[in-house]
Amino acid sequence: MLTGIYGLLSACFFVVLDAVDVAFTEASVGAGISGLLMLAAITITGRKEAPKRHKPFLALFVVLVTGSMLIYGTLDMPYFGDPEAPVHQHVAPRYIHDSMEEVGVPNIVTSVLGSYRAFDTLGEVAVIFTAGIGVLSLLSLPRRRKKIKSEEATEEQMHERHMVVRIVSKALIPFILLFALYVQFHGDFGPGGGFQAGVIFAAAIILYTMLFGLDTAKKVFNPALIQLLAAVGLLLYACVGVVSMLNGANFLDYNVLADDPVSGQHIGILLIELGVGITVASVMLSIFFNFDGRRQAQAEIQAEKQQSEQEQKLKGEQDVSRTL
Amino acid sequence: MFLGLYNYWIVVLLMMIGFYIVIAHGNLVKKLVGLTIFQTSVFIFYITVGMVERGSAPIIAEGISDYSNPLPHVLILTAIVVGIATTALGLALVIRIKEAYGCVEEDEIQKQDQLSEDES
Protein backbone atom coordinates (compact mmCIF):
# COMPACT_ATOMS: atom_id res chain seq x y z
CA MET A 1 0.00 0.00 0.00
CA LEU A 2 2.69 2.44 1.05
CA THR A 3 4.91 1.52 -1.89
CA GLY A 4 1.96 2.28 -4.13
CA ILE A 5 1.56 5.73 -2.63
CA TYR A 6 5.31 6.27 -2.78
CA GLY A 7 5.34 5.34 -6.45
CA LEU A 8 2.43 7.60 -7.29
CA LEU A 9 4.01 10.47 -5.37
CA SER A 10 7.29 10.01 -7.22
CA ALA A 11 5.37 10.02 -10.49
CA CYS A 12 3.71 13.31 -9.53
CA PHE A 13 6.92 15.15 -8.90
CA PHE A 14 8.53 13.69 -12.01
CA VAL A 15 5.73 15.44 -13.91
CA VAL A 16 6.57 18.66 -12.09
CA LEU A 17 10.19 18.19 -13.12
CA ASP A 18 9.15 17.93 -16.81
CA ALA A 19 10.03 14.26 -17.08
CA VAL A 20 6.71 12.98 -18.37
CA ASP A 21 7.99 9.70 -19.77
CA VAL A 22 9.71 8.82 -16.53
CA ALA A 23 6.60 9.78 -14.58
CA PHE A 24 4.55 7.48 -16.77
CA THR A 25 6.88 4.57 -16.12
CA GLU A 26 7.06 5.25 -12.41
CA ALA A 27 3.27 5.49 -12.17
CA SER A 28 2.76 2.14 -13.83
CA VAL A 29 5.67 0.33 -12.17
CA GLY A 30 5.79 1.95 -8.75
CA ALA A 31 2.08 2.22 -8.14
CA GLY A 32 1.12 -0.95 -9.96
CA ILE A 33 3.57 -3.79 -9.89
CA SER A 34 6.22 -3.23 -7.24
CA GLY A 35 3.74 -3.03 -4.36
CA LEU A 36 2.10 -6.23 -5.52
CA LEU A 37 5.35 -8.15 -5.71
CA MET A 38 6.36 -6.87 -2.27
CA LEU A 39 3.02 -7.98 -0.83
CA ALA A 40 3.29 -11.40 -2.44
CA ALA A 41 6.79 -11.85 -1.04
CA ILE A 42 5.74 -10.69 2.41
CA THR A 43 2.82 -13.12 2.53
CA ILE A 44 5.24 -15.91 1.81
CA THR A 45 8.03 -14.87 4.15
CA GLY A 46 5.89 -13.73 7.05
CA ARG A 47 5.14 -10.21 8.09
CA LYS A 48 6.84 -10.00 11.46
CA GLU A 49 10.40 -8.89 11.94
CA ALA A 50 12.39 -10.48 14.73
CA PRO A 51 13.12 -8.06 17.58
CA LYS A 52 16.49 -6.41 17.15
CA ARG A 53 19.34 -7.67 19.26
CA HIS A 54 22.01 -5.12 18.43
CA LYS A 55 21.81 -1.39 18.92
CA PRO A 56 21.46 0.74 15.81
CA PHE A 57 23.81 3.51 16.93
CA LEU A 58 26.75 2.26 14.90
CA ALA A 59 24.59 2.14 11.75
CA LEU A 60 23.24 5.59 12.51
CA PHE A 61 26.79 6.92 12.92
CA VAL A 62 27.93 5.44 9.60
CA VAL A 63 24.86 6.86 7.87
CA LEU A 64 25.35 10.32 9.36
CA VAL A 65 29.03 10.44 8.40
CA THR A 66 28.34 9.29 4.84
CA GLY A 67 25.44 11.69 4.51
CA SER A 68 27.38 14.70 5.70
CA MET A 69 30.26 13.85 3.38
CA LEU A 70 27.86 13.58 0.46
CA ILE A 71 26.30 16.93 1.36
CA TYR A 72 29.76 18.47 1.56
CA GLY A 73 30.33 17.07 -1.93
CA THR A 74 27.21 18.75 -3.29
CA LEU A 75 28.54 22.21 -2.45
CA ASP A 76 30.44 22.24 -5.74
CA MET A 77 27.49 21.06 -7.82
CA PRO A 78 25.65 23.35 -10.25
CA TYR A 79 22.45 24.87 -8.93
CA PHE A 80 19.09 23.23 -9.45
CA GLY A 81 17.64 24.09 -12.88
CA ASP A 82 20.75 25.93 -14.05
CA PRO A 83 20.70 25.88 -17.89
CA GLU A 84 24.49 26.33 -18.00
CA ALA A 85 25.19 23.15 -16.05
CA PRO A 86 27.73 20.76 -17.63
CA VAL A 87 25.09 18.05 -18.18
CA HIS A 88 23.33 20.26 -20.69
CA GLN A 89 26.46 21.01 -22.74
CA HIS A 90 27.56 17.81 -24.46
CA VAL A 91 25.13 15.58 -26.35
CA ALA A 92 21.86 17.04 -25.13
CA PRO A 93 21.84 20.06 -27.51
CA ARG A 94 22.30 17.75 -30.48
CA TYR A 95 19.39 15.58 -29.33
CA ILE A 96 17.19 18.62 -28.83
CA HIS A 97 18.05 20.51 -32.03
CA ASP A 98 18.70 17.78 -34.58
CA SER A 99 16.57 14.82 -33.55
CA MET A 100 13.56 16.13 -35.48
CA GLU A 101 15.52 16.19 -38.74
CA GLU A 102 17.52 13.03 -38.12
CA VAL A 103 14.87 10.79 -36.60
CA GLY A 104 11.63 12.64 -37.25
CA VAL A 105 9.96 11.73 -33.97
CA PRO A 106 8.59 14.62 -31.87
CA ASN A 107 9.17 12.87 -28.55
CA ILE A 108 12.91 13.35 -27.99
CA VAL A 109 12.98 10.74 -25.25
CA THR A 110 11.70 8.12 -27.67
CA SER A 111 14.20 9.05 -30.35
CA VAL A 112 17.11 8.93 -27.92
CA LEU A 113 15.87 5.68 -26.42
CA GLY A 114 15.10 3.96 -29.68
CA SER A 115 17.64 5.37 -32.07
CA TYR A 116 20.63 7.22 -30.62
CA ARG A 117 21.03 4.92 -27.65
CA ALA A 118 19.37 1.82 -29.10
CA PHE A 119 22.29 -0.40 -28.18
CA ASP A 120 22.00 0.64 -24.55
CA THR A 121 18.28 -0.09 -24.60
CA LEU A 122 18.96 -3.51 -26.08
CA GLY A 123 21.21 -4.19 -23.11
CA GLU A 124 18.50 -3.06 -20.68
CA VAL A 125 15.94 -5.33 -22.30
CA ALA A 126 18.43 -8.18 -22.07
CA VAL A 127 18.82 -7.46 -18.34
CA ILE A 128 15.05 -7.56 -17.85
CA PHE A 129 14.89 -10.82 -19.77
CA THR A 130 17.70 -12.30 -17.67
CA ALA A 131 16.00 -11.23 -14.44
CA GLY A 132 12.83 -12.93 -15.69
CA ILE A 133 14.75 -16.13 -16.37
CA GLY A 134 16.33 -15.88 -12.92
CA VAL A 135 12.94 -15.64 -11.23
CA LEU A 136 11.67 -18.52 -13.33
CA SER A 137 14.56 -20.77 -12.40
CA LEU A 138 14.27 -19.86 -8.72
CA LEU A 139 10.53 -20.06 -8.27
CA SER A 140 8.96 -22.16 -11.00
CA LEU A 141 7.25 -25.25 -9.71
CA PRO A 142 6.77 -28.66 -11.26
CA ARG A 143 3.29 -29.20 -12.62
CA ARG A 144 0.90 -29.23 -9.72
CA ARG A 145 -1.59 -31.92 -8.92
CA LYS A 146 -5.21 -31.24 -9.62
CA LYS A 147 -7.06 -29.51 -6.89
CA ILE A 148 -9.66 -31.11 -4.78
CA LYS A 149 -13.09 -30.07 -5.88
CA SER A 150 -14.27 -28.65 -2.60
CA GLU A 151 -11.30 -26.33 -2.50
CA GLU A 152 -12.09 -25.04 -5.94
CA ALA A 153 -15.64 -24.39 -4.89
CA THR A 154 -14.58 -22.33 -1.89
CA GLU A 155 -12.28 -20.30 -4.09
CA GLU A 156 -15.09 -19.57 -6.48
CA GLN A 157 -17.23 -18.49 -3.59
CA MET A 158 -14.55 -16.06 -2.55
CA HIS A 159 -14.58 -14.48 -5.97
CA GLU A 160 -18.37 -14.33 -5.90
CA ARG A 161 -18.22 -12.29 -2.74
CA HIS A 162 -16.45 -9.30 -4.27
CA MET A 163 -19.16 -8.73 -6.81
CA VAL A 164 -18.79 -4.96 -7.27
CA VAL A 165 -15.02 -5.09 -7.60
CA ARG A 166 -15.26 -7.96 -10.02
CA ILE A 167 -17.78 -6.38 -12.36
CA VAL A 168 -16.13 -2.98 -12.40
CA SER A 169 -12.72 -4.47 -13.06
CA LYS A 170 -14.13 -6.75 -15.73
CA ALA A 171 -15.40 -3.68 -17.51
CA LEU A 172 -12.09 -1.90 -17.05
CA ILE A 173 -9.71 -4.60 -18.26
CA PRO A 174 -10.38 -4.22 -22.02
CA PHE A 175 -9.86 -0.47 -21.74
CA ILE A 176 -6.61 -0.94 -19.86
CA LEU A 177 -5.42 -3.27 -22.61
CA LEU A 178 -6.50 -0.76 -25.26
CA PHE A 179 -4.74 2.03 -23.39
CA ALA A 180 -1.58 -0.08 -23.27
CA LEU A 181 -1.71 -0.47 -27.04
CA TYR A 182 -2.26 3.27 -27.44
CA VAL A 183 0.75 4.00 -25.22
CA GLN A 184 2.77 1.50 -27.22
CA PHE A 185 2.08 2.96 -30.65
CA HIS A 186 1.67 6.60 -29.72
CA GLY A 187 5.03 6.70 -27.94
CA ASP A 188 6.58 8.51 -30.91
CA PHE A 189 4.36 11.54 -30.50
CA GLY A 190 3.48 11.76 -26.83
CA PRO A 191 4.83 10.29 -23.63
CA GLY A 192 4.87 6.53 -23.79
CA GLY A 193 6.65 3.65 -25.40
CA GLY A 194 7.41 -0.02 -25.07
CA PHE A 195 8.47 -0.01 -21.43
CA GLN A 196 5.36 1.72 -20.14
CA ALA A 197 3.02 -0.16 -22.45
CA GLY A 198 4.47 -3.51 -21.43
CA VAL A 199 3.98 -2.77 -17.76
CA ILE A 200 0.41 -1.52 -18.26
CA PHE A 201 -0.46 -4.56 -20.35
CA ALA A 202 0.92 -6.84 -17.66
CA ALA A 203 -0.99 -4.91 -14.99
CA ALA A 204 -4.29 -5.53 -16.77
CA ILE A 205 -3.67 -9.27 -16.88
CA ILE A 206 -2.50 -9.26 -13.26
CA LEU A 207 -5.79 -7.61 -12.32
CA TYR A 208 -7.58 -10.42 -14.14
CA THR A 209 -5.49 -12.98 -12.25
CA MET A 210 -6.33 -11.45 -8.90
CA LEU A 211 -10.03 -11.54 -9.64
CA PHE A 212 -10.42 -14.97 -11.17
CA GLY A 213 -7.60 -16.90 -9.58
CA LEU A 214 -4.27 -18.07 -10.91
CA ASP A 215 -5.56 -21.26 -12.48
CA THR A 216 -8.15 -19.52 -14.64
CA ALA A 217 -5.61 -16.95 -15.72
CA LYS A 218 -3.11 -19.67 -16.59
CA LYS A 219 -5.74 -21.28 -18.80
CA VAL A 220 -6.28 -18.01 -20.67
CA PHE A 221 -2.65 -16.92 -20.86
CA ASN A 222 -0.53 -20.00 -21.27
CA PRO A 223 2.67 -19.57 -19.17
CA ALA A 224 4.76 -21.45 -21.72
CA LEU A 225 3.59 -19.07 -24.44
CA ILE A 226 4.41 -16.08 -22.23
CA GLN A 227 7.93 -17.38 -21.66
CA LEU A 228 8.34 -17.88 -25.39
CA LEU A 229 7.11 -14.33 -26.05
CA ALA A 230 9.67 -12.87 -23.66
CA ALA A 231 12.40 -14.35 -25.84
CA VAL A 232 10.61 -13.36 -29.06
CA GLY A 233 10.52 -9.69 -28.04
CA LEU A 234 14.25 -9.60 -27.35
CA LEU A 235 14.97 -11.47 -30.58
CA LEU A 236 12.80 -9.06 -32.57
CA TYR A 237 14.84 -6.18 -31.19
CA ALA A 238 18.16 -7.83 -32.01
CA CYS A 239 16.94 -8.90 -35.46
CA VAL A 240 16.17 -5.30 -36.39
CA GLY A 241 19.84 -4.60 -35.69
CA VAL A 242 20.96 -7.57 -37.75
CA VAL A 243 18.74 -6.55 -40.66
CA SER A 244 20.24 -3.08 -40.71
CA MET A 245 23.69 -4.70 -40.65
CA LEU A 246 22.74 -6.90 -43.60
CA ASN A 247 21.71 -3.76 -45.45
CA GLY A 248 25.21 -2.40 -45.08
CA ALA A 249 24.87 -0.07 -42.12
CA ASN A 250 25.92 -0.31 -38.46
CA PHE A 251 24.09 -2.48 -35.95
CA LEU A 252 20.73 -0.82 -35.12
CA ASP A 253 21.20 1.98 -37.67
CA TYR A 254 17.69 2.28 -39.06
CA ASN A 255 18.43 4.71 -41.89
CA VAL A 256 18.73 1.85 -44.36
CA LEU A 257 15.46 0.11 -43.47
CA ALA A 258 13.50 2.18 -46.01
CA ASP A 259 14.34 4.33 -49.02
CA ASP A 260 14.17 7.50 -47.01
CA PRO A 261 16.22 7.68 -43.76
CA VAL A 262 13.46 9.29 -41.71
CA SER A 263 10.85 6.67 -42.58
CA GLY A 264 13.49 4.01 -41.98
CA GLN A 265 13.96 5.44 -38.49
CA HIS A 266 10.19 5.32 -37.99
CA ILE A 267 10.00 1.66 -38.92
CA GLY A 268 13.02 0.80 -36.77
CA ILE A 269 11.72 2.58 -33.68
CA LEU A 270 8.26 1.08 -34.08
CA LEU A 271 9.69 -2.45 -34.33
CA ILE A 272 12.11 -2.21 -31.43
CA GLU A 273 9.46 -0.58 -29.22
CA LEU A 274 7.21 -3.50 -30.06
CA GLY A 275 9.98 -5.89 -29.07
CA VAL A 276 10.54 -4.01 -25.81
CA GLY A 277 6.81 -4.02 -25.06
CA ILE A 278 6.44 -7.75 -25.66
CA THR A 279 9.45 -8.65 -23.54
CA VAL A 280 8.57 -6.35 -20.65
CA ALA A 281 4.92 -7.45 -20.53
CA SER A 282 5.72 -11.14 -20.64
CA VAL A 283 8.58 -10.96 -18.14
CA MET A 284 6.41 -9.03 -15.67
CA LEU A 285 3.60 -11.54 -16.15
CA SER A 286 5.75 -14.59 -15.69
CA ILE A 287 7.33 -13.05 -12.58
CA PHE A 288 3.90 -12.43 -11.11
CA PHE A 289 2.61 -15.89 -12.07
CA ASN A 290 5.57 -17.51 -10.37
CA PHE A 291 5.22 -15.45 -7.20
CA ASP A 292 1.53 -16.22 -7.02
CA GLY A 293 2.12 -19.89 -7.78
CA ARG A 294 4.59 -20.11 -4.91
CA ARG A 295 2.17 -18.42 -2.58
CA GLN A 296 -0.64 -20.80 -3.49
CA ALA A 297 1.56 -23.85 -3.23
CA GLN A 298 2.69 -22.80 0.21
CA ALA A 299 -0.88 -22.11 1.33
CA GLU A 300 -1.85 -25.57 0.11
CA ILE A 301 1.01 -27.22 1.97
CA GLN A 302 0.00 -25.42 5.14
CA ALA A 303 -3.62 -26.41 4.69
CA GLU A 304 -2.56 -30.03 4.24
CA LYS A 305 -0.42 -29.85 7.35
CA GLN A 306 -3.31 -28.49 9.36
CA GLN A 307 -5.56 -31.20 7.99
CA SER A 308 -3.15 -33.97 8.90
CA GLU A 309 -2.66 -32.47 12.34
CA GLN A 310 -6.40 -32.38 12.85
CA GLU A 311 -6.69 -35.96 11.71
CA GLN A 312 -3.98 -37.00 14.11
CA LYS A 313 -5.76 -35.15 16.88
CA LEU A 314 -8.99 -36.91 16.02
CA LYS A 315 -7.20 -40.25 15.97
CA GLY A 316 -5.67 -39.51 19.33
CA GLU A 317 -9.04 -38.61 20.77
CA GLN A 318 -10.54 -41.77 19.34
CA ASP A 319 -7.72 -43.80 20.87
CA VAL A 320 -8.31 -42.13 24.18
CA SER A 321 -12.02 -42.84 24.04
CA ARG A 322 -11.30 -46.45 23.06
CA THR A 323 -9.01 -47.00 26.01
CA LEU A 324 -11.63 -45.45 28.24
CA MET B 1 23.40 31.09 -1.10
CA PHE B 2 23.47 27.30 -1.01
CA LEU B 3 19.68 27.06 -1.16
CA GLY B 4 19.85 26.28 -4.88
CA LEU B 5 21.33 22.93 -3.97
CA TYR B 6 18.32 21.68 -2.04
CA ASN B 7 17.52 18.99 -4.59
CA TYR B 8 20.81 17.22 -3.84
CA TRP B 9 20.10 17.40 -0.13
CA ILE B 10 16.75 15.72 -0.58
CA VAL B 11 18.47 13.03 -2.64
CA VAL B 12 21.12 12.54 0.04
CA LEU B 13 18.45 12.37 2.74
CA LEU B 14 16.47 9.69 0.89
CA MET B 15 19.64 7.81 0.03
CA MET B 16 20.73 7.75 3.65
CA ILE B 17 17.29 6.55 4.78
CA GLY B 18 17.62 3.67 2.35
CA PHE B 19 21.21 3.02 3.40
CA TYR B 20 20.25 2.98 7.08
CA ILE B 21 17.50 0.45 6.45
CA VAL B 22 19.93 -1.74 4.53
CA ILE B 23 22.58 -1.85 7.24
CA ALA B 24 20.50 -1.61 10.41
CA HIS B 25 17.81 -4.22 9.74
CA GLY B 26 18.37 -7.94 9.75
CA ASN B 27 15.19 -8.77 7.87
CA LEU B 28 16.01 -9.47 4.23
CA VAL B 29 12.70 -8.13 2.89
CA LYS B 30 13.31 -4.88 4.75
CA LYS B 31 16.79 -4.71 3.28
CA LEU B 32 15.24 -4.93 -0.17
CA VAL B 33 12.80 -2.14 0.70
CA GLY B 34 15.79 -0.05 1.76
CA LEU B 35 17.52 -0.79 -1.52
CA THR B 36 14.40 0.30 -3.41
CA ILE B 37 14.39 3.63 -1.56
CA PHE B 38 18.10 4.03 -2.30
CA GLN B 39 17.35 3.34 -5.94
CA THR B 40 14.59 5.95 -6.14
CA SER B 41 16.94 8.51 -4.65
CA VAL B 42 19.28 7.89 -7.58
CA PHE B 43 16.37 8.30 -9.99
CA ILE B 44 15.49 11.62 -8.39
CA PHE B 45 19.12 12.71 -8.59
CA TYR B 46 19.24 12.09 -12.34
CA ILE B 47 15.91 13.73 -13.06
CA THR B 48 16.65 16.84 -11.03
CA VAL B 49 20.03 17.16 -12.76
CA GLY B 50 18.29 17.01 -16.14
CA MET B 51 15.80 19.70 -15.19
CA VAL B 52 16.19 23.13 -16.80
CA GLU B 53 14.57 26.23 -15.40
CA ARG B 54 11.66 27.41 -17.57
CA GLY B 55 12.19 24.37 -19.75
CA SER B 56 9.38 22.10 -20.80
CA ALA B 57 8.94 18.38 -21.32
CA PRO B 58 11.19 17.10 -24.12
CA ILE B 59 8.52 16.67 -26.76
CA ILE B 60 9.09 18.95 -29.71
CA ALA B 61 6.27 21.43 -30.21
CA GLU B 62 5.93 24.78 -31.89
CA GLY B 63 6.67 27.89 -29.88
CA ILE B 64 8.86 26.17 -27.32
CA SER B 65 12.62 26.62 -27.39
CA ASP B 66 13.77 25.36 -23.98
CA TYR B 67 13.47 21.68 -23.20
CA SER B 68 14.72 19.78 -20.22
CA ASN B 69 17.57 17.39 -20.89
CA PRO B 70 16.17 14.17 -22.43
CA LEU B 71 19.20 11.99 -21.75
CA PRO B 72 18.68 11.44 -17.99
CA HIS B 73 15.03 10.72 -18.70
CA VAL B 74 15.98 7.91 -21.06
CA LEU B 75 18.47 6.43 -18.61
CA ILE B 76 16.03 6.51 -15.70
CA LEU B 77 13.03 5.29 -17.68
CA THR B 78 14.83 2.07 -18.49
CA ALA B 79 16.39 1.91 -15.02
CA ILE B 80 12.95 1.92 -13.37
CA VAL B 81 11.78 -1.13 -15.29
CA VAL B 82 15.12 -2.89 -14.85
CA GLY B 83 14.93 -1.99 -11.15
CA ILE B 84 11.59 -3.70 -10.65
CA ALA B 85 12.83 -6.77 -12.52
CA THR B 86 15.94 -7.03 -10.35
CA THR B 87 13.92 -6.36 -7.17
CA ALA B 88 11.68 -9.24 -8.18
CA LEU B 89 14.77 -11.41 -8.57
CA GLY B 90 15.90 -10.39 -5.08
CA LEU B 91 12.50 -11.18 -3.62
CA ALA B 92 12.60 -14.55 -5.35
CA LEU B 93 15.94 -15.26 -3.70
CA VAL B 94 14.49 -14.25 -0.33
CA ILE B 95 11.58 -16.63 -0.85
CA ARG B 96 13.97 -19.47 -1.58
CA ILE B 97 16.00 -18.58 1.52
CA LYS B 98 12.82 -18.67 3.55
CA GLU B 99 12.07 -22.13 2.24
CA ALA B 100 15.58 -23.41 2.88
CA TYR B 101 16.16 -21.87 6.32
CA GLY B 102 12.64 -21.24 7.56
CA CYS B 103 13.34 -17.58 8.28
CA VAL B 104 14.53 -14.36 6.64
CA GLU B 105 16.60 -12.91 9.48
CA GLU B 106 20.25 -12.41 8.67
CA ASP B 107 21.78 -13.43 12.02
CA GLU B 108 19.53 -16.47 12.29
CA ILE B 109 20.65 -17.64 8.83
CA GLN B 110 24.28 -17.12 9.77
CA LYS B 111 23.79 -19.10 12.95
CA GLN B 112 22.31 -22.00 11.03
CA ASP B 113 25.19 -21.85 8.53
CA GLN B 114 27.69 -21.92 11.37
CA LEU B 115 25.97 -24.93 12.91
CA SER B 116 25.97 -26.91 9.69
CA GLU B 117 29.64 -26.04 9.14
CA ASP B 118 30.55 -27.18 12.63
CA GLU B 119 28.76 -30.45 12.07
CA SER B 120 30.64 -31.17 8.89
CSV table of C-alpha atoms in Angstrom, one decimal, chain B:
chain,number,residue,atom,x,y,z
B,1,MET,CA,23.4,31.1,-1.1
B,2,PHE,CA,23.5,27.3,-1.0
B,3,LEU,CA,19.7,27.1,-1.2
B,4,GLY,CA,19.8,26.3,-4.9
B,5,LEU,CA,21.3,22.9,-4.0
B,6,TYR,CA,18.3,21.7,-2.0
B,7,ASN,CA,17.5,19.0,-4.6
B,8,TYR,CA,20.8,17.2,-3.8
B,9,TRP,CA,20.1,17.4,-0.1
B,10,ILE,CA,16.8,15.7,-0.6
B,11,VAL,CA,18.5,13.0,-2.6
B,12,VAL,CA,21.1,12.5,0.0
B,13,LEU,CA,18.4,12.4,2.7
B,14,LEU,CA,16.5,9.7,0.9
B,15,MET,CA,19.6,7.8,0.0
B,16,MET,CA,20.7,7.8,3.7
B,17,ILE,CA,17.3,6.6,4.8
B,18,GLY,CA,17.6,3.7,2.4
B,19,PHE,CA,21.2,3.0,3.4
B,20,TYR,CA,20.2,3.0,7.1
B,21,ILE,CA,17.5,0.4,6.5
B,22,VAL,CA,19.9,-1.7,4.5
B,23,ILE,CA,22.6,-1.8,7.2
B,24,ALA,CA,20.5,-1.6,10.4
B,25,HIS,CA,17.8,-4.2,9.7
B,26,GLY,CA,18.4,-7.9,9.7
B,27,ASN,CA,15.2,-8.8,7.9
B,28,LEU,CA,16.0,-9.5,4.2
B,29,VAL,CA,12.7,-8.1,2.9
B,30,LYS,CA,13.3,-4.9,4.7
B,31,LYS,CA,16.8,-4.7,3.3
B,32,LEU,CA,15.2,-4.9,-0.2
B,33,VAL,CA,12.8,-2.1,0.7
B,34,GLY,CA,15.8,-0.1,1.8
B,35,LEU,CA,17.5,-0.8,-1.5
B,36,THR,CA,14.4,0.3,-3.4
B,37,ILE,CA,14.4,3.6,-1.6
B,38,PHE,CA,18.1,4.0,-2.3
B,39,GLN,CA,17.3,3.3,-5.9
B,40,THR,CA,14.6,6.0,-6.1
B,41,SER,CA,16.9,8.5,-4.7
B,42,VAL,CA,19.3,7.9,-7.6
B,43,PHE,CA,16.4,8.3,-10.0
B,44,ILE,CA,15.5,11.6,-8.4
B,45,PHE,CA,19.1,12.7,-8.6
B,46,TYR,CA,19.2,12.1,-12.3
B,47,ILE,CA,15.9,13.7,-13.1
B,48,THR,CA,16.6,16.8,-11.0
B,49,VAL,CA,20.0,17.2,-12.8
B,50,GLY,CA,18.3,17.0,-16.1
B,51,MET,CA,15.8,19.7,-15.2
B,52,VAL,CA,16.2,23.1,-16.8
B,53,GLU,CA,14.6,26.2,-15.4
B,54,ARG,CA,11.7,27.4,-17.6
B,55,GLY,CA,12.2,24.4,-19.8
B,56,SER,CA,9.4,22.1,-20.8
B,57,ALA,CA,8.9,18.4,-21.3
B,58,PRO,CA,11.2,17.1,-24.1
B,59,ILE,CA,8.5,16.7,-26.8
B,60,ILE,CA,9.1,19.0,-29.7
B,61,ALA,CA,6.3,21.4,-30.2
B,62,GLU,CA,5.9,24.8,-31.9
B,63,GLY,CA,6.7,27.9,-29.9
B,64,ILE,CA,8.9,26.2,-27.3
B,65,SER,CA,12.6,26.6,-27.4
B,66,ASP,CA,13.8,25.4,-24.0
B,67,TYR,CA,13.5,21.7,-23.2
B,68,SER,CA,14.7,19.8,-20.2
B,69,ASN,CA,17.6,17.4,-20.9
B,70,PRO,CA,16.2,14.2,-22.4
B,71,LEU,CA,19.2,12.0,-21.8
B,72,PRO,CA,18.7,11.4,-18.0
B,73,HIS,CA,15.0,10.7,-18.7
B,74,VAL,CA,16.0,7.9,-21.1
B,75,LEU,CA,18.5,6.4,-18.6
B,76,ILE,CA,16.0,6.5,-15.7
B,77,LEU,CA,13.0,5.3,-17.7
B,78,THR,CA,14.8,2.1,-18.5
B,79,ALA,CA,16.4,1.9,-15.0
B,80,ILE,CA,12.9,1.9,-13.4
B,81,VAL,CA,11.8,-1.1,-15.3
B,82,VAL,CA,15.1,-2.9,-14.9
B,83,GLY,CA,14.9,-2.0,-11.2
B,84,ILE,CA,11.6,-3.7,-10.6
B,85,ALA,CA,12.8,-6.8,-12.5
B,86,THR,CA,15.9,-7.0,-10.3
B,87,THR,CA,13.9,-6.4,-7.2
B,88,ALA,CA,11.7,-9.2,-8.2
B,89,LEU,CA,14.8,-11.4,-8.6
B,90,GLY,CA,15.9,-10.4,-5.1
B,91,LEU,CA,12.5,-11.2,-3.6
B,92,ALA,CA,12.6,-14.6,-5.4
B,93,LEU,CA,15.9,-15.3,-3.7
B,94,VAL,CA,14.5,-14.3,-0.3
B,95,ILE,CA,11.6,-16.6,-0.8
B,96,ARG,CA,14.0,-19.5,-1.6
B,97,ILE,CA,16.0,-18.6,1.5
B,98,LYS,CA,12.8,-18.7,3.6
B,99,GLU,CA,12.1,-22.1,2.2
B,100,ALA,CA,15.6,-23.4,2.9
B,101,TYR,CA,16.2,-21.9,6.3
B,102,GLY,CA,12.6,-21.2,7.6
B,103,CYS,CA,13.3,-17.6,8.3
B,104,VAL,CA,14.5,-14.4,6.6
B,105,GLU,CA,16.6,-12.9,9.5
B,106,GLU,CA,20.2,-12.4,8.7
B,107,ASP,CA,21.8,-13.4,12.0
B,108,GLU,CA,19.5,-16.5,12.3
B,109,ILE,CA,20.6,-17.6,8.8
B,110,GLN,CA,24.3,-17.1,9.8
B,111,LYS,CA,23.8,-19.1,13.0
B,112,GLN,CA,22.3,-22.0,11.0
B,113,ASP,CA,25.2,-21.8,8.5
B,114,GLN,CA,27.7,-21.9,11.4
B,115,LEU,CA,26.0,-24.9,12.9
B,116,SER,CA,26.0,-26.9,9.7
B,117,GLU,CA,29.6,-26.0,9.1
B,118,ASP,CA,30.6,-27.2,12.6
B,119,GLU,CA,28.8,-30.5,12.1
B,120,SER,CA,30.6,-31.2,8.9
